[in-house]
Amino acid sequence: MPESGSVELVWLFGPFAMYLVMLGVYYVWEGKREKKIRNRYEETNHGQ
Amino acid sequence: MVSEGLAGSAGIWVLGTFAVYLLVLLGIGLYSSRLMDSVDDYVIGGRSIGPVVTGFSERASEMSGWLTLGVPSDAFGTGVMAFYNGLGMIPADLFAWAGIAKRLRKYTEIVKAVTLPTFFETRLQDDTGYVKGVSAIVLMIFEGGYVGAQIVAAGTLLEVLTGVSSVVGILVGGVIVVGYTMLGGYFAVAWSDYVQGAIILAAFIILPIIAFTNYGLPFGELASVGSSYTSVTAGMTGWAAIFGIISYAAIGLGIPGNPHVMVRFMGIDEVKNIRLAALVAQLFMFIAYIGAGFVGLYALVAFGQGGIEDPNNVMPLLTLEFFPGAIAGIILAAALAAMMSSADSQLLVATSAIVEDVYHGYVNPDASQETLVRYSQYVTLGLGAASVAFAFLAQNTPIYTLVLDYAWGGLGAAIGPTLIAAVWWKRVTATGSVASMIVGTTTMILWTQLSTVLELAGLMGSVEGSAFLTGLIGVYGLFPAFILSTATLIVVSLLTTPPEDIDDHFDSFNKPLSALSSADGPTGTPDYVTDGGRDIDPKAVTETDTIRAHVRGSEYWDEGDE
């Protein structure tokens, strides 16, 4: 009984753990993307 | 037995803390009403709301009585499967922040739209007015229903806790919501949401922790009550389990269509802050959904199966069980606050649909800002009164289903597909959008009544013979409504002529934003006011300002309009 209970809990909270990872990936990726865009512009601007 | 002592034990504290809370809200409303000078300020806070406030208010305004009373009651009734209320909501919210927020914030600034109907009309270059008209009607119906549902929730809570009649509870809730929304508009709403968000969050953290110290983890106890309570499918198997999980996951489909969530994306001060706001909103969501689920489960442990007569009372009863009167009063005031928070946001969205989209758009396009602000207040008052009347009629319907079926789902199915397409698909057309809104609204309303209709038609017997059909008919209506609405949008759009000159707008999503401003002056600093909302205290020039100036300079909107 306790074993099947723990399996159920993995199914229950597994998605939430995955969502947390997704949030981390989004936050880092979005930050890098903004930085890249800004850097690229600064280079272009200095070039002109 | 449990419900008898409520009014006496904590009622005075609930009323006391709620009265203090009310005074604070009135103070915020009065203070911000002095600052208000344009209808933009009234509707989206002059686009000057910071990321943390935006993140909190996006969550607090949307979670509402549904989260504070509905999800715990769902957990009390079904067991651990109620955690799946977050199964679709959390990732859908993340996708909305990642895929919609920035684009919507920029695009609404480009086309100078402060409401979704106006945005749709301008984006889809609709000359007929159908897009704006139909979306405004959808908003009035479902947001109005939403306000009514929140007032029912607030009235029920006041009635249970203080012993006042439900009529008085509903009236008091209605007066508070209408009063401070009228006084301060969105500015008051966003800031009060922030305070409320913090209180709700604290409540959903502390309550399970206290319960844990008393009972330990609830799962062992739940298994002894009944095996279905620890089953992720609530004991269902086959098609019933599949459609049960789909129903929970489909709740998330409502996010892009609910304007009181989307309007938060439009009101944030700077585009780069969206990332931080998303983080705040998502973390809030994890804690709130898991906390709300545990509240319902611990209530099951504490009171036993069938120990609470009205499931809507699960959260207040557990609070009163674990806390002394004063602290319980504060927590329950937070629950009331969440309902007020939702109701005032939704009231404001419905108001803007009427004043900005219908009155300003059709009746009096040359109306002054003073007139628009004044009319916004009148309309808020009128809609609020109508919602209070609706609350009387709907007071016996469970809050959980009332919100999902008649507000959240309707908006999600009608508005969602158009909103996503507007910022992602150049080919979407006005006709496709109108068709999608009509199909989404109709499907959602009909699906909710489907079993009743089938019963009347005498077809229920043949349906019950099939596990698949039974599951399908019982699935949450937003699932089929969203699919049909999206399919309609795609098919009709492909059959009609798309708007022109959209490429430039979509290009601006990916351009380095400061690059756009460099054309305006040698220093790269544009000479127009910022999107901070007020000329007297300009903020740093933001990305959206540069896009707006770029678009204004190119004059393609002027060409499109002529």
Short mmCIF file of N, CA and C in Angstrom, two decimals, chain B residues 231-356:
data_model
loop_
_atom_site.label_atom_id
_atom_site.label_comp_id
_atom_site.label_asym_id
_atom_site.label_seq_id
_atom_site.Cartn_x
_atom_site.Cartn_y
_atom_site.Cartn_z
N SER B 231 -5.68 8.38 -5.21
CA SER B 231 -5.48 8.02 -6.61
C SER B 231 -5.43 9.29 -7.46
N VAL B 232 -4.45 9.37 -8.37
CA VAL B 232 -4.35 10.55 -9.23
C VAL B 232 -5.52 10.65 -10.20
N THR B 233 -6.26 9.55 -10.36
CA THR B 233 -7.44 9.62 -11.21
C THR B 233 -8.72 9.56 -10.37
N ALA B 234 -8.58 9.76 -9.08
CA ALA B 234 -9.72 9.70 -8.15
C ALA B 234 -10.48 8.38 -8.28
N GLY B 235 -9.74 7.30 -8.55
CA GLY B 235 -10.36 5.98 -8.63
C GLY B 235 -10.98 5.67 -9.98
N MET B 236 -10.94 6.64 -10.90
CA MET B 236 -11.55 6.40 -12.22
C MET B 236 -10.58 5.58 -13.07
N THR B 237 -11.15 4.84 -14.02
CA THR B 237 -10.30 4.08 -14.95
C THR B 237 -10.80 4.29 -16.37
N GLY B 238 -9.98 3.89 -17.33
CA GLY B 238 -10.39 3.93 -18.74
C GLY B 238 -10.69 5.34 -19.22
N TRP B 239 -11.73 5.45 -20.04
CA TRP B 239 -12.08 6.74 -20.63
C TRP B 239 -12.44 7.78 -19.57
N ALA B 240 -13.06 7.33 -18.50
CA ALA B 240 -13.43 8.29 -17.45
C ALA B 240 -12.20 8.98 -16.89
N ALA B 241 -11.12 8.17 -16.66
CA ALA B 241 -9.88 8.75 -16.13
C ALA B 241 -9.25 9.70 -17.14
N ILE B 242 -9.24 9.28 -18.42
CA ILE B 242 -8.62 10.12 -19.46
C ILE B 242 -9.35 11.45 -19.57
N PHE B 243 -10.68 11.40 -19.64
CA PHE B 243 -11.44 12.65 -19.76
C PHE B 243 -11.38 13.48 -18.48
N GLY B 244 -11.23 12.78 -17.35
CA GLY B 244 -11.08 13.51 -16.09
C GLY B 244 -9.80 14.33 -16.07
N ILE B 245 -8.71 13.71 -16.52
CA ILE B 245 -7.43 14.43 -16.56
C ILE B 245 -7.48 15.54 -17.62
N ILE B 246 -8.10 15.24 -18.77
CA ILE B 246 -8.23 16.27 -19.81
C ILE B 246 -9.00 17.48 -19.26
N SER B 247 -10.04 17.21 -18.49
CA SER B 247 -10.85 18.31 -17.94
C SER B 247 -10.00 19.22 -17.08
N TYR B 248 -9.18 18.64 -16.21
CA TYR B 248 -8.31 19.47 -15.37
C TYR B 248 -7.31 20.23 -16.21
N ALA B 249 -6.68 19.52 -17.15
CA ALA B 249 -5.66 20.17 -17.97
C ALA B 249 -6.25 21.28 -18.82
N ALA B 250 -7.50 21.09 -19.27
CA ALA B 250 -8.13 22.06 -20.18
C ALA B 250 -8.41 23.40 -19.50
N ILE B 251 -8.41 23.43 -18.19
CA ILE B 251 -8.65 24.70 -17.50
C ILE B 251 -7.61 25.73 -17.96
N GLY B 252 -6.38 25.27 -18.21
CA GLY B 252 -5.31 26.17 -18.64
C GLY B 252 -5.58 26.85 -19.97
N LEU B 253 -6.42 26.23 -20.81
CA LEU B 253 -6.73 26.82 -22.11
C LEU B 253 -7.42 28.17 -21.97
N GLY B 254 -7.93 28.45 -20.79
CA GLY B 254 -8.66 29.71 -20.60
C GLY B 254 -7.76 30.92 -20.44
N ILE B 255 -6.48 30.70 -20.16
CA ILE B 255 -5.61 31.83 -19.83
C ILE B 255 -5.53 32.90 -20.93
N PRO B 256 -5.24 32.53 -22.18
CA PRO B 256 -5.08 33.60 -23.18
C PRO B 256 -6.37 34.37 -23.45
N GLY B 257 -7.50 33.77 -23.16
CA GLY B 257 -8.76 34.44 -23.47
C GLY B 257 -9.31 35.30 -22.35
N ASN B 258 -8.68 35.23 -21.19
CA ASN B 258 -9.25 35.99 -20.07
C ASN B 258 -8.60 37.36 -19.96
N PRO B 259 -9.33 38.40 -20.36
CA PRO B 259 -8.73 39.73 -20.49
C PRO B 259 -8.20 40.29 -19.18
N HIS B 260 -8.78 39.88 -18.04
CA HIS B 260 -8.25 40.43 -16.79
C HIS B 260 -6.85 39.89 -16.51
N VAL B 261 -6.45 38.81 -17.20
CA VAL B 261 -5.06 38.35 -17.12
C VAL B 261 -4.23 39.08 -18.18
N MET B 262 -4.76 39.13 -19.40
CA MET B 262 -4.02 39.75 -20.50
C MET B 262 -3.77 41.24 -20.27
N VAL B 263 -4.72 41.89 -19.60
CA VAL B 263 -4.59 43.33 -19.39
C VAL B 263 -3.39 43.63 -18.49
N ARG B 264 -2.99 42.65 -17.69
CA ARG B 264 -1.80 42.82 -16.86
C ARG B 264 -0.55 42.89 -17.72
N PHE B 265 -0.55 42.09 -18.79
CA PHE B 265 0.59 42.12 -19.71
C PHE B 265 0.69 43.49 -20.38
N MET B 266 -0.47 44.09 -20.64
CA MET B 266 -0.47 45.39 -21.31
C MET B 266 -0.09 46.53 -20.38
N GLY B 267 -0.27 46.34 -19.09
CA GLY B 267 -0.09 47.44 -18.15
C GLY B 267 1.30 47.54 -17.55
N ILE B 268 2.16 46.55 -17.82
CA ILE B 268 3.50 46.56 -17.19
C ILE B 268 4.33 47.74 -17.71
N ASP B 269 5.22 48.25 -16.82
CA ASP B 269 5.91 49.50 -17.18
C ASP B 269 6.92 49.34 -18.31
N GLU B 270 7.78 48.33 -18.22
CA GLU B 270 8.78 48.17 -19.27
C GLU B 270 8.78 46.73 -19.77
N VAL B 271 8.99 46.58 -21.05
CA VAL B 271 8.93 45.25 -21.65
C VAL B 271 9.95 44.30 -21.02
N LYS B 272 11.11 44.82 -20.69
CA LYS B 272 12.15 43.92 -20.16
C LYS B 272 11.77 43.38 -18.78
N ASN B 273 10.84 44.02 -18.11
CA ASN B 273 10.42 43.55 -16.79
C ASN B 273 9.49 42.35 -16.84
N ILE B 274 9.02 42.01 -18.02
CA ILE B 274 8.07 40.90 -18.15
C ILE B 274 8.69 39.60 -17.62
N ARG B 275 9.99 39.44 -17.80
CA ARG B 275 10.68 38.23 -17.35
C ARG B 275 10.57 38.06 -15.84
N LEU B 276 10.81 39.14 -15.12
CA LEU B 276 10.73 39.07 -13.66
C LEU B 276 9.28 38.88 -13.20
N ALA B 277 8.37 39.59 -13.87
CA ALA B 277 6.95 39.45 -13.52
C ALA B 277 6.50 38.00 -13.70
N ALA B 278 6.98 37.36 -14.77
CA ALA B 278 6.61 35.96 -15.03
C ALA B 278 7.11 35.06 -13.91
N LEU B 279 8.32 35.31 -13.46
CA LEU B 279 8.89 34.49 -12.39
C LEU B 279 8.05 34.63 -11.12
N VAL B 280 7.70 35.86 -10.79
CA VAL B 280 6.89 36.11 -9.59
C VAL B 280 5.54 35.40 -9.70
N ALA B 281 4.89 35.57 -10.85
CA ALA B 281 3.55 34.98 -11.04
C ALA B 281 3.61 33.46 -10.96
N GLN B 282 4.63 32.87 -11.58
CA GLN B 282 4.72 31.41 -11.61
C GLN B 282 5.00 30.82 -10.23
N LEU B 283 5.91 31.45 -9.49
CA LEU B 283 6.21 30.95 -8.15
C LEU B 283 4.98 31.06 -7.26
N PHE B 284 4.28 32.17 -7.41
CA PHE B 284 3.01 32.37 -6.69
C PHE B 284 2.07 31.20 -6.98
N MET B 285 2.02 30.84 -8.26
CA MET B 285 1.08 29.81 -8.70
C MET B 285 1.41 28.44 -8.10
N PHE B 286 2.68 28.07 -8.12
CA PHE B 286 3.09 26.78 -7.55
C PHE B 286 2.63 26.69 -6.10
N ILE B 287 2.97 27.71 -5.35
CA ILE B 287 2.66 27.69 -3.92
C ILE B 287 1.15 27.68 -3.70
N ALA B 288 0.44 28.52 -4.43
CA ALA B 288 -1.00 28.65 -4.20
C ALA B 288 -1.77 27.38 -4.57
N TYR B 289 -1.42 26.78 -5.72
CA TYR B 289 -2.16 25.59 -6.13
C TYR B 289 -1.89 24.41 -5.21
N ILE B 290 -0.61 24.22 -4.88
CA ILE B 290 -0.28 23.09 -4.00
C ILE B 290 -0.84 23.36 -2.60
N GLY B 291 -0.72 24.60 -2.14
CA GLY B 291 -1.26 24.96 -0.83
C GLY B 291 -2.77 24.76 -0.76
N ALA B 292 -3.47 25.22 -1.79
CA ALA B 292 -4.93 25.10 -1.80
C ALA B 292 -5.35 23.63 -1.81
N GLY B 293 -4.61 22.79 -2.55
CA GLY B 293 -4.90 21.37 -2.57
C GLY B 293 -4.73 20.75 -1.19
N PHE B 294 -3.63 21.10 -0.54
CA PHE B 294 -3.38 20.54 0.79
C PHE B 294 -4.43 21.01 1.81
N VAL B 295 -4.91 22.23 1.66
CA VAL B 295 -5.95 22.72 2.57
C VAL B 295 -7.17 21.79 2.50
N GLY B 296 -7.58 21.44 1.28
CA GLY B 296 -8.73 20.55 1.12
C GLY B 296 -8.45 19.16 1.68
N LEU B 297 -7.23 18.64 1.46
CA LEU B 297 -6.89 17.30 1.93
C LEU B 297 -6.84 17.25 3.46
N TYR B 298 -6.24 18.30 4.06
CA TYR B 298 -6.17 18.32 5.52
C TYR B 298 -7.56 18.49 6.15
N ALA B 299 -8.45 19.18 5.43
CA ALA B 299 -9.82 19.30 5.93
C ALA B 299 -10.48 17.92 5.97
N LEU B 300 -10.14 17.09 4.97
CA LEU B 300 -10.67 15.73 4.93
C LEU B 300 -10.15 14.91 6.11
N VAL B 301 -8.87 15.12 6.43
CA VAL B 301 -8.28 14.43 7.57
C VAL B 301 -8.90 14.94 8.88
N ALA B 302 -9.04 16.25 8.98
CA ALA B 302 -9.51 16.84 10.24
C ALA B 302 -10.99 16.58 10.50
N PHE B 303 -11.80 16.69 9.46
CA PHE B 303 -13.26 16.61 9.67
C PHE B 303 -13.85 15.27 9.23
N GLY B 304 -13.09 14.52 8.44
CA GLY B 304 -13.60 13.23 7.98
C GLY B 304 -14.49 13.38 6.75
N GLN B 305 -14.68 12.24 6.08
CA GLN B 305 -15.51 12.24 4.87
C GLN B 305 -16.94 12.66 5.21
N GLY B 306 -17.47 13.63 4.51
CA GLY B 306 -18.83 14.10 4.78
C GLY B 306 -18.95 14.94 6.03
N GLY B 307 -17.80 15.30 6.62
CA GLY B 307 -17.82 16.09 7.86
C GLY B 307 -18.17 17.56 7.66
N ILE B 308 -18.14 17.99 6.41
CA ILE B 308 -18.49 19.39 6.12
C ILE B 308 -19.65 19.37 5.13
N GLU B 309 -20.71 20.05 5.52
CA GLU B 309 -21.94 19.97 4.73
C GLU B 309 -21.79 20.68 3.38
N ASP B 310 -21.35 21.95 3.42
CA ASP B 310 -21.19 22.72 2.19
C ASP B 310 -19.70 22.77 1.85
N PRO B 311 -19.28 22.12 0.76
CA PRO B 311 -17.85 22.06 0.43
C PRO B 311 -17.19 23.44 0.30
N ASN B 312 -17.99 24.45 -0.07
CA ASN B 312 -17.41 25.80 -0.19
C ASN B 312 -16.84 26.29 1.14
N ASN B 313 -17.24 25.67 2.24
CA ASN B 313 -16.79 26.11 3.56
C ASN B 313 -15.52 25.42 4.03
N VAL B 314 -14.94 24.57 3.19
CA VAL B 314 -13.77 23.79 3.61
C VAL B 314 -12.64 24.68 4.09
N MET B 315 -12.28 25.66 3.29
CA MET B 315 -11.15 26.52 3.64
C MET B 315 -11.44 27.34 4.90
N PRO B 316 -12.59 28.02 5.00
CA PRO B 316 -12.86 28.76 6.24
C PRO B 316 -12.91 27.88 7.48
N LEU B 317 -13.46 26.67 7.34
CA LEU B 317 -13.57 25.79 8.51
C LEU B 317 -12.21 25.32 9.00
N LEU B 318 -11.33 24.98 8.06
CA LEU B 318 -10.00 24.53 8.46
C LEU B 318 -9.23 25.68 9.12
N THR B 319 -9.41 26.88 8.59
CA THR B 319 -8.77 28.06 9.16
C THR B 319 -9.22 28.26 10.60
N LEU B 320 -10.52 28.17 10.80
CA LEU B 320 -11.04 28.37 12.16
C LEU B 320 -10.63 27.24 13.10
N GLU B 321 -10.41 26.06 12.53
CA GLU B 321 -9.99 24.92 13.34
C GLU B 321 -8.58 25.12 13.89
N PHE B 322 -7.71 25.68 13.07
CA PHE B 322 -6.29 25.73 13.41
C PHE B 322 -5.84 27.05 14.04
N PHE B 323 -6.56 28.12 13.78
CA PHE B 323 -6.10 29.42 14.25
C PHE B 323 -7.04 30.02 15.29
N PRO B 324 -6.47 30.82 16.20
CA PRO B 324 -7.33 31.59 17.08
C PRO B 324 -8.07 32.66 16.27
N GLY B 325 -9.14 33.21 16.85
CA GLY B 325 -10.04 34.10 16.13
C GLY B 325 -9.37 35.21 15.35
N ALA B 326 -8.43 35.93 15.98
CA ALA B 326 -7.84 37.11 15.34
C ALA B 326 -7.09 36.72 14.07
N ILE B 327 -6.27 35.67 14.17
CA ILE B 327 -5.48 35.26 13.00
C ILE B 327 -6.40 34.67 11.93
N ALA B 328 -7.38 33.89 12.37
CA ALA B 328 -8.34 33.35 11.42
C ALA B 328 -9.04 34.49 10.69
N GLY B 329 -9.32 35.55 11.43
CA GLY B 329 -9.97 36.71 10.82
C GLY B 329 -9.14 37.32 9.71
N ILE B 330 -7.84 37.41 9.95
CA ILE B 330 -6.96 37.99 8.94
C ILE B 330 -6.92 37.10 7.70
N ILE B 331 -6.80 35.80 7.92
CA ILE B 331 -6.72 34.87 6.78
C ILE B 331 -8.02 34.88 5.97
N LEU B 332 -9.13 34.90 6.69
CA LEU B 332 -10.40 34.88 5.96
C LEU B 332 -10.67 36.22 5.28
N ALA B 333 -10.14 37.28 5.84
CA ALA B 333 -10.23 38.58 5.15
C ALA B 333 -9.44 38.49 3.84
N ALA B 334 -8.35 37.72 3.86
CA ALA B 334 -7.57 37.53 2.63
C ALA B 334 -8.40 36.78 1.58
N ALA B 335 -9.18 35.80 2.05
CA ALA B 335 -10.04 35.08 1.11
C ALA B 335 -11.07 36.03 0.49
N LEU B 336 -11.64 36.85 1.34
CA LEU B 336 -12.58 37.85 0.82
C LEU B 336 -11.87 38.81 -0.13
N ALA B 337 -10.64 39.17 0.25
CA ALA B 337 -9.87 40.09 -0.57
C ALA B 337 -9.64 39.54 -1.96
N ALA B 338 -9.39 38.22 -2.04
CA ALA B 338 -9.14 37.61 -3.35
C ALA B 338 -10.37 37.72 -4.24
N MET B 339 -11.53 37.55 -3.63
CA MET B 339 -12.76 37.65 -4.41
C MET B 339 -12.99 39.09 -4.89
N MET B 340 -12.73 40.03 -3.98
CA MET B 340 -12.87 41.44 -4.36
C MET B 340 -11.90 41.78 -5.49
N SER B 341 -10.70 41.24 -5.34
CA SER B 341 -9.66 41.50 -6.32
C SER B 341 -10.09 41.06 -7.71
N SER B 342 -10.62 39.84 -7.79
CA SER B 342 -11.08 39.35 -9.07
C SER B 342 -12.24 40.17 -9.59
N ALA B 343 -13.19 40.42 -8.71
CA ALA B 343 -14.39 41.13 -9.14
C ALA B 343 -14.04 42.52 -9.66
N ASP B 344 -13.13 43.22 -8.99
CA ASP B 344 -12.86 44.59 -9.46
C ASP B 344 -12.11 44.59 -10.79
N SER B 345 -11.20 43.63 -10.97
CA SER B 345 -10.52 43.55 -12.27
C SER B 345 -11.51 43.27 -13.39
N GLN B 346 -12.40 42.32 -13.12
CA GLN B 346 -13.35 41.91 -14.15
C GLN B 346 -14.36 43.01 -14.45
N LEU B 347 -14.75 43.71 -13.40
CA LEU B 347 -15.67 44.84 -13.58
C LEU B 347 -15.03 45.91 -14.46
N LEU B 348 -13.76 46.11 -14.25
CA LEU B 348 -13.04 47.13 -15.01
C LEU B 348 -12.91 46.75 -16.48
N VAL B 349 -12.67 45.47 -16.73
CA VAL B 349 -12.56 45.02 -18.12
C VAL B 349 -13.90 45.19 -18.83
N ALA B 350 -14.99 44.83 -18.16
CA ALA B 350 -16.32 44.99 -18.75
C ALA B 350 -16.63 46.47 -18.97
N THR B 351 -16.22 47.30 -18.02
CA THR B 351 -16.43 48.74 -18.16
C THR B 351 -15.71 49.28 -19.38
N SER B 352 -14.45 48.88 -19.55
CA SER B 352 -13.69 49.41 -20.68
C SER B 352 -14.26 48.92 -22.00
N ALA B 353 -14.86 47.70 -22.00
CA ALA B 353 -15.48 47.21 -23.24
C ALA B 353 -16.62 48.13 -23.65
N ILE B 354 -17.36 48.61 -22.67
CA ILE B 354 -18.50 49.47 -23.00
C ILE B 354 -18.05 50.90 -23.31
N VAL B 355 -17.25 51.48 -22.41
CA VAL B 355 -16.90 52.89 -22.57
C VAL B 355 -15.91 53.10 -23.72
N GLU B 356 -14.83 52.34 -23.67
CA GLU B 356 -13.78 52.56 -24.67
C GLU B 356 -14.20 52.02 -26.04
#
